[in-house]
Coordinates of C-alpha atoms and ligand atoms in Angstrom, one line a residue:
M127 CA -9.6 29.2 49.9
Q128 CA -10.0 32.7 51.3
T129 CA -12.4 32.6 54.2
L130 CA -15.3 34.8 55.5
S131 CA -15.5 36.8 58.7
Q132 CA -17.2 39.7 60.3
D133 CA -14.9 42.7 59.7
S134 CA -16.6 46.0 60.3
R135 CA -13.9 48.0 58.4
Q136 CA -15.1 46.6 55.1
S137 CA -17.9 48.0 53.0
S138 CA -21.2 46.3 52.4
F139 CA -24.0 47.4 50.2
Q140 CA -27.6 46.2 49.9
H141 CA -29.8 46.6 46.8
D142 CA -32.9 44.9 45.3
V143 CA -31.0 43.9 42.1
L144 CA -27.2 43.6 41.7
I145 CA -26.2 43.7 38.0
I146 CA -22.6 42.5 37.3
G147 CA -21.6 44.1 34.0
S148 CA -22.3 47.3 32.2
G149 CA -22.4 46.2 28.5
A150 CA -25.6 46.1 26.4
A151 CA -27.0 43.2 28.3
G152 CA -26.5 44.5 31.8
L153 CA -27.8 48.0 31.0
A154 CA -30.8 46.6 29.2
V155 CA -31.8 44.8 32.4
A156 CA -31.2 47.9 34.5
L157 CA -33.2 50.2 32.3
N158 CA -36.1 47.8 31.9
L159 CA -36.6 47.4 35.7
E160 CA -39.3 49.6 37.3
K161 CA -38.2 52.9 38.8
H162 CA -38.8 52.0 42.4
V163 CA -36.3 49.1 42.3
K164 CA -33.0 49.9 43.9
I165 CA -30.3 48.7 41.5
A166 CA -26.5 48.4 41.7
V167 CA -24.6 48.1 38.4
I168 CA -20.9 47.1 38.8
S169 CA -18.2 47.1 36.2
K170 CA -14.7 45.9 36.5
R171 CA -13.5 48.8 34.5
A172 CA -15.2 52.1 33.6
L173 CA -18.9 52.1 33.1
Q174 CA -18.4 52.3 29.4
S175 CA -16.5 49.1 28.8
G176 CA -16.8 45.6 27.4
S177 CA -17.2 44.3 23.9
T178 CA -20.4 46.3 23.4
L179 CA -18.3 49.4 23.0
Y180 CA -16.3 47.8 20.2
A181 CA -19.2 46.4 18.1
Q182 CA -18.8 47.8 14.6
G183 CA -21.4 46.2 12.2
G184 CA -24.7 46.6 13.8
I185 CA -27.8 44.8 15.1
A186 CA -29.9 42.4 13.2
A187 CA -33.7 42.8 13.2
V188 CA -36.6 42.5 10.8
L189 CA -37.3 46.1 10.0
D190 CA -38.0 46.2 6.3
N191 CA -41.3 45.1 4.7
A192 CA -39.5 42.9 2.2
D193 CA -38.0 41.0 5.1
S194 CA -39.8 38.5 7.4
T195 CA -39.5 36.8 10.7
E196 CA -39.4 33.4 9.0
S197 CA -36.4 34.5 6.9
H198 CA -34.4 35.8 9.8
V199 CA -35.2 32.6 11.7
Q200 CA -34.2 30.4 8.8
D201 CA -30.9 32.3 8.2
T202 CA -30.0 31.9 11.9
L203 CA -30.8 28.2 11.9
I204 CA -28.7 27.6 8.8
A205 CA -25.7 29.5 10.3
G206 CA -26.1 27.5 13.5
A207 CA -25.4 24.2 11.7
G208 CA -28.4 22.3 13.1
L209 CA -27.7 23.1 16.7
C210 CA -29.9 26.2 17.3
H211 CA -32.9 25.9 19.6
E212 CA -35.7 26.9 17.2
D213 CA -37.9 28.2 20.0
A214 CA -35.1 30.5 21.2
V215 CA -34.4 31.7 17.6
Q216 CA -38.1 32.4 17.1
F217 CA -38.4 34.2 20.5
T218 CA -35.3 36.4 19.7
V219 CA -36.3 37.3 16.2
E220 CA -39.9 38.1 17.2
H221 CA -38.7 40.6 19.7
G222 CA -36.2 42.2 17.4
K223 CA -38.2 45.2 16.2
E224 CA -39.4 46.3 19.6
S225 CA -35.8 46.0 20.9
I226 CA -34.6 48.4 18.2
E227 CA -37.5 50.8 19.0
W228 CA -36.6 50.7 22.6
L229 CA -32.9 51.6 21.8
I230 CA -34.2 54.5 19.7
S231 CA -36.4 55.6 22.6
Q232 CA -33.2 55.6 24.8
G233 CA -31.6 58.0 22.3
V234 CA -29.4 55.7 20.1
G235 CA -28.9 57.6 16.8
F236 CA -28.9 55.0 14.2
T237 CA -27.8 56.0 10.7
R238 CA -30.7 57.2 8.6
E239 CA -31.1 56.5 5.0
S240 CA -30.5 60.1 3.9
S241 CA -27.3 60.5 6.0
T242 CA -25.6 57.5 4.3
D243 CA -22.7 58.3 2.1
N244 CA -22.3 55.0 0.2
S245 CA -19.0 55.8 -1.1
D246 CA -17.3 55.9 2.3
S247 CA -19.1 53.0 3.9
Q248 CA -17.1 49.9 5.1
D249 CA -20.2 47.7 4.8
T250 CA -19.0 44.2 3.8
N251 CA -21.3 43.9 0.8
G252 CA -21.3 47.5 -0.3
E253 CA -25.0 47.6 -1.0
H254 CA -27.5 50.0 0.7
L255 CA -31.2 50.2 1.4
T256 CA -33.5 52.8 0.3
K257 CA -36.9 51.7 1.7
N258 CA -36.9 52.6 5.4
D259 CA -36.2 55.7 7.5
Y260 CA -33.2 53.9 8.9
H261 CA -30.4 52.6 6.7
L262 CA -30.0 48.8 6.8
T263 CA -27.0 46.8 5.6
K264 CA -26.6 43.1 4.8
E265 CA -23.9 40.8 6.3
G266 CA -22.7 37.3 5.8
G267 CA -25.5 34.7 6.3
H268 CA -28.4 37.2 6.2
S269 CA -30.6 36.9 3.1
H270 CA -32.1 40.3 3.6
R271 CA -31.0 43.8 4.6
R272 CA -31.7 43.8 8.3
I273 CA -28.6 45.2 10.1
I274 CA -29.4 48.6 11.6
H275 CA -26.2 50.5 12.6
A276 CA -24.7 53.8 13.7
A277 CA -22.1 54.2 10.9
D278 CA -19.3 51.8 11.7
A279 CA -19.4 52.3 15.4
T280 CA -22.8 50.9 16.5
G281 CA -21.5 49.6 19.8
H282 CA -20.2 53.0 20.8
A283 CA -23.6 54.6 20.0
V284 CA -25.5 52.0 21.9
S285 CA -23.2 52.1 24.9
S286 CA -23.1 55.9 25.1
S287 CA -26.9 56.3 25.1
L288 CA -27.5 53.5 27.6
C289 CA -24.8 54.8 29.9
D290 CA -26.3 58.3 29.8
R291 CA -29.7 56.9 30.7
V292 CA -28.3 54.8 33.6
I293 CA -26.3 57.8 34.9
E294 CA -29.6 59.9 34.9
A295 CA -31.6 57.2 36.6
E296 CA -32.1 58.0 40.3
N297 CA -32.7 54.3 41.3
I298 CA -29.4 53.1 39.7
E299 CA -26.1 53.2 41.6
I300 CA -23.0 52.7 39.5
F301 CA -19.9 51.1 40.9
E302 CA -16.9 51.3 38.6
H303 CA -13.6 49.4 38.9
R304 CA -15.3 46.6 41.0
V305 CA -14.4 43.1 40.1
A306 CA -16.9 40.4 41.2
I307 CA -15.0 37.5 42.7
D308 CA -17.7 35.0 43.6
L309 CA -21.4 34.8 44.1
I310 CA -22.9 34.3 47.5
T311 CA -25.5 31.5 47.6
H312 CA -27.6 29.8 50.3
K313 CA -25.4 26.8 49.8
K314 CA -22.3 28.7 50.8
L315 CA -24.1 30.2 53.8
F316 CA -25.2 26.7 54.8
L317 CA -28.9 27.7 54.4
P318 CA -31.6 25.5 52.8
G319 CA -32.5 26.0 49.2
N320 CA -30.5 27.1 46.2
R321 CA -30.7 30.9 46.1
C322 CA -28.2 33.5 45.0
V323 CA -28.1 36.5 47.5
G324 CA -25.2 38.6 46.4
A325 CA -21.5 38.7 45.5
Y326 CA -18.0 39.4 46.9
V327 CA -16.5 42.2 44.9
L328 CA -12.9 43.5 44.8
N329 CA -12.7 47.3 44.8
D330 CA -9.8 47.6 42.3
K331 CA -9.0 51.2 43.6
T332 CA -8.8 50.4 47.3
S333 CA -7.9 46.6 47.0
Q334 CA -10.6 45.9 49.6
V335 CA -13.2 43.2 49.1
E336 CA -16.8 44.5 49.4
L337 CA -20.0 42.7 50.1
F338 CA -22.9 43.3 47.8
S339 CA -26.2 41.7 48.9
A340 CA -29.3 41.7 46.7
R341 CA -32.6 40.0 46.3
F342 CA -31.8 39.3 42.6
V343 CA -28.4 39.0 40.9
V344 CA -27.8 39.3 37.2
I345 CA -24.6 38.2 35.5
A346 CA -23.9 40.3 32.3
T347 CA -20.2 39.9 32.2
G348 CA -19.7 39.2 28.5
G349 CA -17.7 36.5 26.7
A350 CA -14.4 34.6 27.3
S351 CA -12.3 35.2 24.2
K352 CA -9.4 36.2 26.3
A353 CA -8.8 32.5 26.8
Y354 CA -7.0 32.7 23.5
L355 CA -3.6 34.3 22.6
Y356 CA -5.2 36.5 19.9
T357 CA -8.6 38.0 20.4
S358 CA -10.6 40.9 19.0
N359 CA -12.1 41.4 22.5
P360 CA -11.1 44.1 24.9
D361 CA -9.2 43.2 28.1
G362 CA -11.6 41.8 30.6
A363 CA -13.3 39.3 28.4
S364 CA -12.1 36.6 30.7
G365 CA -15.4 34.7 31.2
D366 CA -15.7 35.8 34.8
G367 CA -19.5 35.4 35.0
I368 CA -19.5 32.0 33.3
A369 CA -16.8 30.8 35.8
M370 CA -18.6 32.3 38.8
A371 CA -22.0 30.8 37.8
W372 CA -20.3 27.4 37.3
R373 CA -18.7 27.5 40.7
S374 CA -22.1 28.2 42.2
G375 CA -23.7 25.2 40.6
C376 CA -25.0 26.3 37.2
R377 CA -24.7 24.1 34.1
V378 CA -23.0 25.4 31.0
A379 CA -23.5 24.4 27.4
N380 CA -21.6 24.3 24.1
M381 CA -18.4 25.9 25.3
E382 CA -16.5 24.3 22.4
F383 CA -18.0 26.8 19.9
N384 CA -15.6 29.7 19.8
Q385 CA -15.9 32.0 16.8
F386 CA -12.6 33.3 15.3
H387 CA -12.4 36.4 13.1
P388 CA -9.9 35.6 10.3
T389 CA -8.0 38.9 10.2
C390 CA -6.8 40.8 13.2
L391 CA -3.8 43.2 13.0
Y392 CA -0.6 41.4 14.2
H393 CA 1.7 43.9 15.9
P394 CA 3.1 43.7 19.5
Q395 CA 1.5 47.1 20.4
A396 CA -1.8 46.6 18.5
K397 CA -4.4 45.1 20.8
S398 CA -7.6 43.8 19.4
F399 CA -7.7 45.7 16.1
L400 CA -9.9 44.0 13.5
I401 CA -9.2 44.3 9.7
T402 CA -12.7 44.2 8.3
E403 CA -13.8 41.6 5.9
A404 CA -14.5 44.4 3.4
V405 CA -10.7 44.5 2.7
R406 CA -11.0 41.0 1.2
G407 CA -14.3 42.1 -0.4
E408 CA -12.5 44.9 -2.2
G409 CA -9.8 42.6 -3.6
G410 CA -7.4 42.2 -0.7
R411 CA -5.2 39.1 -1.1
L412 CA -4.0 36.8 1.6
L413 CA -0.3 36.0 1.4
L414 CA 2.2 33.6 2.9
P415 CA 5.4 35.2 4.4
D416 CA 7.1 34.5 1.0
G417 CA 4.4 36.5 -0.9
Q418 CA 2.6 33.5 -2.4
R419 CA -1.2 33.4 -2.4
F420 CA -2.7 30.2 -0.9
M421 CA -6.5 30.5 -0.6
H422 CA -7.1 28.7 -3.9
R423 CA -5.8 25.5 -2.3
F424 CA -8.6 25.7 0.3
D425 CA -11.7 27.0 -1.4
K426 CA -12.7 28.0 -5.0
R427 CA -14.1 31.3 -3.7
E428 CA -10.5 32.1 -2.5
E429 CA -10.4 35.2 -0.3
L430 CA -14.2 35.5 -0.5
A431 CA -14.8 32.1 1.2
P432 CA -16.9 32.3 4.5
R433 CA -15.2 33.6 7.7
D434 CA -14.6 30.1 9.3
V435 CA -13.1 28.7 6.1
V436 CA -10.7 31.6 5.8
A437 CA -9.8 31.4 9.5
R438 CA -9.1 27.7 9.2
A439 CA -6.9 28.1 6.1
I440 CA -4.8 30.9 7.7
D441 CA -4.4 28.7 10.9
H442 CA -3.4 25.7 8.8
E443 CA -0.7 27.6 6.9
M444 CA 0.6 29.3 10.1
K445 CA 0.9 25.9 11.8
R446 CA 2.4 24.3 8.7
L447 CA 5.1 27.0 8.3
G448 CA 5.5 27.7 12.0
A449 CA 4.8 31.3 11.1
D450 CA 3.7 34.0 13.7
N451 CA 1.4 35.6 11.2
L452 CA 0.4 35.8 7.5
F453 CA -0.4 38.9 5.4
L454 CA -3.3 40.7 3.8
D455 CA -2.4 42.9 0.9
I456 CA -4.5 45.6 -0.7
S457 CA -1.5 47.7 -1.9
H458 CA -2.1 46.6 -5.5
K459 CA -5.1 49.0 -5.6
P460 CA -4.7 52.7 -6.1
A461 CA -3.7 54.5 -2.9
E462 CA -6.7 56.9 -3.2
F463 CA -9.1 54.0 -3.4
V464 CA -7.6 52.3 -0.3
I465 CA -7.6 55.5 1.8
K466 CA -11.1 56.4 0.7
H467 CA -12.5 52.9 1.5
F468 CA -10.6 52.1 4.6
P469 CA -9.7 55.4 6.3
T470 CA -9.7 53.9 9.9
I471 CA -7.6 50.9 9.0
Y472 CA -5.2 53.1 7.0
E473 CA -4.7 55.5 9.9
R474 CA -4.5 52.8 12.6
C475 CA -1.9 50.8 10.6
L476 CA 0.1 53.9 9.9
E477 CA 0.4 54.5 13.7
F478 CA 2.3 51.2 13.8
G479 CA 4.5 52.1 10.8
I480 CA 2.5 50.1 8.3
D481 CA 1.4 51.9 5.1
I482 CA -1.3 49.7 3.7
T483 CA -1.1 51.5 0.3
K484 CA 2.4 50.3 -0.1
Q485 CA 2.8 47.1 1.9
P486 CA 0.9 44.1 3.2
I487 CA -0.8 44.1 6.6
P488 CA 0.5 41.4 9.1
V489 CA -2.6 39.5 10.3
V490 CA -3.6 36.6 12.5
P491 CA -7.1 35.1 13.2
A492 CA -8.5 36.1 16.6
A493 CA -11.0 34.7 19.0
H494 CA -14.1 36.9 18.6
Y495 CA -17.2 35.4 20.2
T496 CA -18.2 32.8 22.8
C497 CA -21.2 30.9 21.5
G498 CA -21.6 28.8 24.6
G499 CA -22.3 29.9 28.2
V500 CA -24.5 29.5 31.3
I501 CA -27.7 27.7 30.5
T502 CA -30.7 30.0 30.7
G503 CA -34.4 30.0 29.8
P504 CA -36.1 32.7 27.7
D505 CA -36.5 34.8 30.9
G506 CA -32.7 34.7 31.6
R507 CA -33.1 32.4 34.7
S508 CA -30.2 30.1 35.5
D509 CA -30.1 26.9 37.5
V510 CA -29.7 28.9 40.7
N511 CA -32.7 30.7 42.1
Q512 CA -32.8 34.5 41.7
L513 CA -29.6 34.3 39.5
Y514 CA -30.1 35.5 36.0
V515 CA -27.5 35.4 33.2
V516 CA -27.8 37.6 30.1
G517 CA -25.8 38.6 27.0
E518 CA -22.6 36.8 25.8
A519 CA -22.2 35.0 29.1
A520 CA -25.5 33.2 28.6
F521 CA -26.4 30.1 26.5
T522 CA -29.9 30.7 25.3
G523 CA -29.8 28.3 22.4
L524 CA -29.9 31.1 19.8
H525 CA -26.5 30.7 18.2
G526 CA -26.1 26.9 17.8
A527 CA -22.8 25.9 16.5
N528 CA -22.0 29.3 14.8
R529 CA -23.2 32.8 15.6
M530 CA -24.7 34.7 12.7
A531 CA -23.3 38.2 12.4
S532 CA -25.1 40.9 14.4
N533 CA -27.4 38.5 16.3
S534 CA -25.4 38.9 19.5
L535 CA -26.3 42.5 20.4
L536 CA -29.9 41.6 19.6
E537 CA -29.7 38.7 22.1
C538 CA -28.4 41.1 24.8
L539 CA -31.4 43.4 24.3
V540 CA -34.1 40.8 24.0
Y541 CA -33.0 38.7 27.0
G542 CA -32.1 41.7 29.0
R543 CA -35.6 42.9 28.7
S544 CA -37.2 39.5 29.4
A545 CA -35.0 39.0 32.5
A546 CA -36.1 42.4 33.8
Q547 CA -39.8 41.5 33.2
D548 CA -39.3 38.2 35.0
I549 CA -37.6 39.9 38.0
M550 CA -40.6 42.4 38.2
S551 CA -43.1 39.5 38.1
K552 CA -41.4 37.9 41.2
F553 CA -40.3 41.1 42.9
E554 CA -42.9 41.2 45.8
D555 CA -42.5 37.5 46.6
I556 CA -38.8 37.3 47.1
P557 CA -37.7 38.3 50.7
P558 CA -34.6 40.4 51.4
P559 CA -31.3 38.5 51.4
P560 CA -30.0 36.9 54.6
E561 CA -27.0 38.5 56.3
A562 CA -23.7 37.2 54.8
P563 CA -20.3 37.3 56.4
L564 CA -17.7 39.8 55.2
W565 CA -14.6 38.7 53.3
D566 CA -11.6 37.7 55.5
A567 CA -8.2 38.3 54.1
S568 CA -6.4 37.9 57.4
Q569 CA -4.8 34.5 56.4
V570 CA -3.3 35.7 53.1
T571 CA -0.5 38.0 52.2
D572 CA 0.6 40.2 49.3
S573 CA 2.1 38.2 46.6
D574 CA 5.9 38.4 46.3
E575 CA 6.1 36.6 43.0
D576 CA 3.6 38.0 40.4
V577 CA 5.8 36.4 37.7
V578 CA 3.7 33.2 38.4
L579 CA 0.6 35.0 37.3
S580 CA 2.1 36.5 34.1
H581 CA 3.8 33.2 33.2
N582 CA 0.7 31.2 33.7
W583 CA -1.4 33.8 31.9
D584 CA 0.8 33.6 28.8
E585 CA 1.1 29.8 29.0
L586 CA -2.6 29.3 29.2
R587 CA -3.5 31.6 26.3
R588 CA -0.7 30.1 24.2
F589 CA -1.7 26.5 24.6
M590 CA -5.4 27.3 24.1
W591 CA -4.4 28.9 20.8
D592 CA -2.1 26.1 19.7
Y593 CA -4.1 23.1 20.9
V594 CA -7.7 24.2 21.3
G595 CA -8.0 26.8 18.5
I596 CA -9.4 26.8 15.0
V597 CA -8.4 23.2 14.1
R598 CA -8.4 20.6 16.8
T599 CA -7.3 17.0 17.2
N600 CA -7.7 14.4 20.0
K601 CA -4.0 14.6 20.7
R602 CA -3.9 18.4 21.0
L603 CA -7.0 18.4 23.2
Q604 CA -5.5 15.8 25.6
R605 CA -2.2 17.8 25.7
A606 CA -4.2 20.9 26.6
K607 CA -6.2 19.0 29.3
H608 CA -3.0 17.9 30.9
R609 CA -1.6 21.5 30.9
V610 CA -4.7 23.0 32.3
D611 CA -4.8 20.4 35.2
V612 CA -1.2 21.3 36.2
L613 CA -1.9 25.0 36.0
H614 CA -5.1 24.6 38.0
Q615 CA -3.3 23.3 41.0
E616 CA -0.7 26.2 40.8
I617 CA -3.5 28.8 40.7
V618 CA -5.5 27.2 43.5
D619 CA -2.4 27.4 45.7
F620 CA -1.8 31.0 44.7
Y621 CA -5.4 31.9 45.3
S622 CA -5.3 30.3 48.8
N623 CA -2.2 32.1 49.9
Y624 CA -2.2 35.6 48.4
K625 CA -4.5 38.6 48.4
V626 CA -6.8 38.8 45.4
T627 CA -6.0 41.1 42.5
N628 CA -7.7 41.6 39.2
D629 CA -5.0 39.7 37.4
L630 CA -5.3 36.7 39.8
L631 CA -9.1 36.7 39.5
E632 CA -9.0 36.8 35.7
L633 CA -6.4 34.1 35.5
R634 CA -8.4 31.9 37.9
N635 CA -11.5 32.4 35.8
L636 CA -9.7 31.8 32.5
M637 CA -8.4 28.5 33.9
T638 CA -11.9 27.4 34.6
I639 CA -13.1 28.6 31.1
A640 CA -10.2 26.8 29.4
D641 CA -11.1 23.6 31.3
L642 CA -14.8 23.9 30.2
I643 CA -13.8 24.6 26.6
I644 CA -11.4 21.6 26.5
C645 CA -13.8 19.2 28.2
S646 CA -16.6 20.2 25.8
A647 CA -14.4 19.9 22.8
I648 CA -13.3 16.4 23.9
Q649 CA -16.9 15.4 24.3
R650 CA -17.9 16.4 20.7
K651 CA -17.0 13.5 18.4
E652 CA -17.8 15.3 15.1
S653 CA -17.0 18.5 13.2
R654 CA -19.9 21.0 13.3
G655 CA -20.0 24.7 12.8
L656 CA -17.1 26.3 14.6
H657 CA -15.8 23.1 16.1
Y658 CA -13.5 21.4 13.6
T659 CA -11.4 18.4 14.4
L660 CA -9.2 16.4 12.1
D661 CA -10.1 13.2 14.0
Y662 CA -13.8 13.5 13.3
P663 CA -14.2 15.6 10.2
E664 CA -17.8 14.6 9.5
Q665 CA -21.0 16.0 11.0
L666 CA -23.1 13.4 13.0
P667 CA -26.7 13.0 11.8
I668 CA -28.1 14.1 15.2
A669 CA -27.2 17.5 16.6
Q670 CA -26.8 17.5 20.4
D671 CA -25.7 20.2 22.8
T672 CA -22.7 19.6 25.0
I673 CA -23.9 20.1 28.5
L674 CA -21.5 20.2 31.5
T675 CA -22.9 19.9 35.0
P676 CA -20.7 21.0 38.0
T677 CA -21.5 18.0 40.1
N678 CA -20.5 15.5 37.4
F679 CA -17.4 17.4 36.3
S680 CA -13.9 16.1 36.6
A681 CA -12.3 19.5 37.1
R682 CA -11.1 20.4 40.6
D683 CA -13.4 22.2 42.9
W684 CA -12.2 25.7 43.6
Ligands
FAD751 C1 -14.6 44.0 17.8 C2 -16.0 43.5 18.0 C3 -17.0 43.8 17.1 C4 -18.3 43.3 17.3 N1 -19.3 43.6 16.4 C5 -20.6 43.2 16.6 C6 -21.6 43.6 15.8 O1 -21.4 44.4 14.9 N2 -22.9 43.2 16.1 C7 -23.2 42.3 17.1 O2 -24.3 42.0 17.3 N3 -22.2 41.9 17.9 C8 -20.9 42.3 17.7 N4 -19.9 41.9 18.5 C9 -20.3 41.1 19.7 C10 -21.0 41.9 20.7 O3 -20.3 43.2 20.8 C11 -20.9 41.3 22.1 O4 -21.4 40.0 22.0 C12 -21.8 42.0 23.1 O5 -21.5 43.4 23.1 C13 -21.7 41.4 24.5 O6 -22.4 42.3 25.4 P1 -22.5 41.9 26.9 O7 -23.3 43.0 27.6 O8 -22.9 40.5 27.1 O9 -21.0 42.0 27.4 P2 -19.9 43.2 27.3 O10 -20.4 44.3 26.4 O11 -18.6 42.5 27.0 O12 -19.8 43.8 28.8 C14 -19.3 43.0 29.9 C15 -19.4 43.9 31.1 O13 -19.1 43.1 32.2 C16 -18.1 43.7 33.0 N5 -17.4 42.6 33.8 C17 -16.8 41.5 33.3 N6 -16.4 40.7 34.3 C18 -16.7 41.4 35.4 C19 -16.5 41.1 36.8 N7 -15.8 40.0 37.3 N8 -16.9 42.0 37.7 C20 -17.6 43.1 37.4 N9 -17.8 43.4 36.0 C21 -17.4 42.6 35.1 C22 -17.2 44.5 32.1 O14 -16.5 45.5 32.7 C23 -18.3 45.0 31.1 O15 -18.9 46.1 31.7 C24 -18.6 42.4 18.4 C25 -17.6 42.1 19.3 C26 -16.3 42.6 19.2 C27 -15.3 42.3 20.2

């Protein structure tokens, strides 16, 4: 373990609120705090980064008179396969409309009804609303039109506006290329109580570790889908915040529920490119490497079966055949139709030498969303005092065993706002943080064998994909547990002896995440929602969360 010392050459910063993460959740907290609050927002990459930037579809909210809170609640509960917390669903849905109004007030330009060109849209269901100012679409699981969007790049619009507002704000300081390593708590400082007072942060440009002290700390670091070989998420979705909170004593829940998107482009140079479900909606056929169709063997709706059914069928066939990928073919449709309906996919695939009007697209399923996370209440508070967790890193009870499309950005906004309100309600009562020692790297050296990192990184994501992926068995989970225990020790050794780098920190966190996912999956003796195991194919009559507590956990202490 790297130790702490007083080294005056290192930088230290003091703020009222430290926000780790600059996606929708982190920026929603920052912009909802009062203007006299001194805020630091840190991001391990550029300010505009994270999954928020890549969200395509939109944000779910009850905005149309024909729709209702009850209906949105019911749809969410059904998607969650009996495991949603009804109070969390109700709370989220009730705050939907005001969250969208807030985004509009921050300058987000959602697509208006009049500006919609139906013929060019990639909306999954191809239907369009005519009742409101803003255009609403309908996605899988939603029984009404309630997805507000900015064309097919909603995340980009949300992220751009919120980043602009944060840059303008005089009370918000932005720190880019800063990787939070670990939280500083009273426990670590041998002080009484259980309070979070800051974080150690790697400056990725100078390689120095900086000390950020704050009265309140907010984790908004996004999901953990990088634990899998194939993911739709951008680099950096390594579950850092979940792992950091876990190491500081927070409970986590339902980490076994990982949502997989059925079709991501398979190409060595193509990272994280989704092939929208609309391709299947417009007649696209899934094919085996020998050109045979296979979906009829899994579901009578064939290619139009729900997302998890299609992902499971593709996974089954890939494992059965030992294939690296399968194919999605739309080339039987006229070329003009394909180019008109899917211009972005056409262009992107062409960059990789794939002409989708003439040949099938190589695809694999990809890890897309982390339903579990750090347990929080409706105000974003975690088990550690003055530590809040919001967005994809949090477990609020909203998603249950399966996230309904477009509820996740809504969750970022609703809980980002309520966390800010809770911080303001306690603001005057919380004293400044105590002094914390600076980071001491005097006992560690530069690594001379980074191959250990790249090897372990590949191995972890491969065995998570093969053994803890879409279809699980007891045997596969036990194999994965064995592998993760061995890798754990290697990474602990590496962390103790070498200077921290972004790659090492992400691998260390991914190892913790993998362990949490595996242990949660082993505990669930049923198939429910996104967790499917051949050993327990039935759903149990009583739905229960899988809650892991750091003190009772078998995994090694970091
Ligand atoms: C391709 C794609 C499409 C999607 N489409 C939709 C959609 O249409 N509708 C919807 O509701 N949801 C969608 N989602 C899901 C949604 O985008 C995410 O759940 C949501 O954006 C998460 O927001 P967040 O603020 O929690 O995290 P993110 O937006 O992922 O932001 C995380 C932030 O934390 C920072 N960070 C991480 N670790 C550290 C660290 N150690 N130190 C410092 N900073 C750190 C990152 O740099 C980043 O700034 C989609 C996701 C993907 C990947």
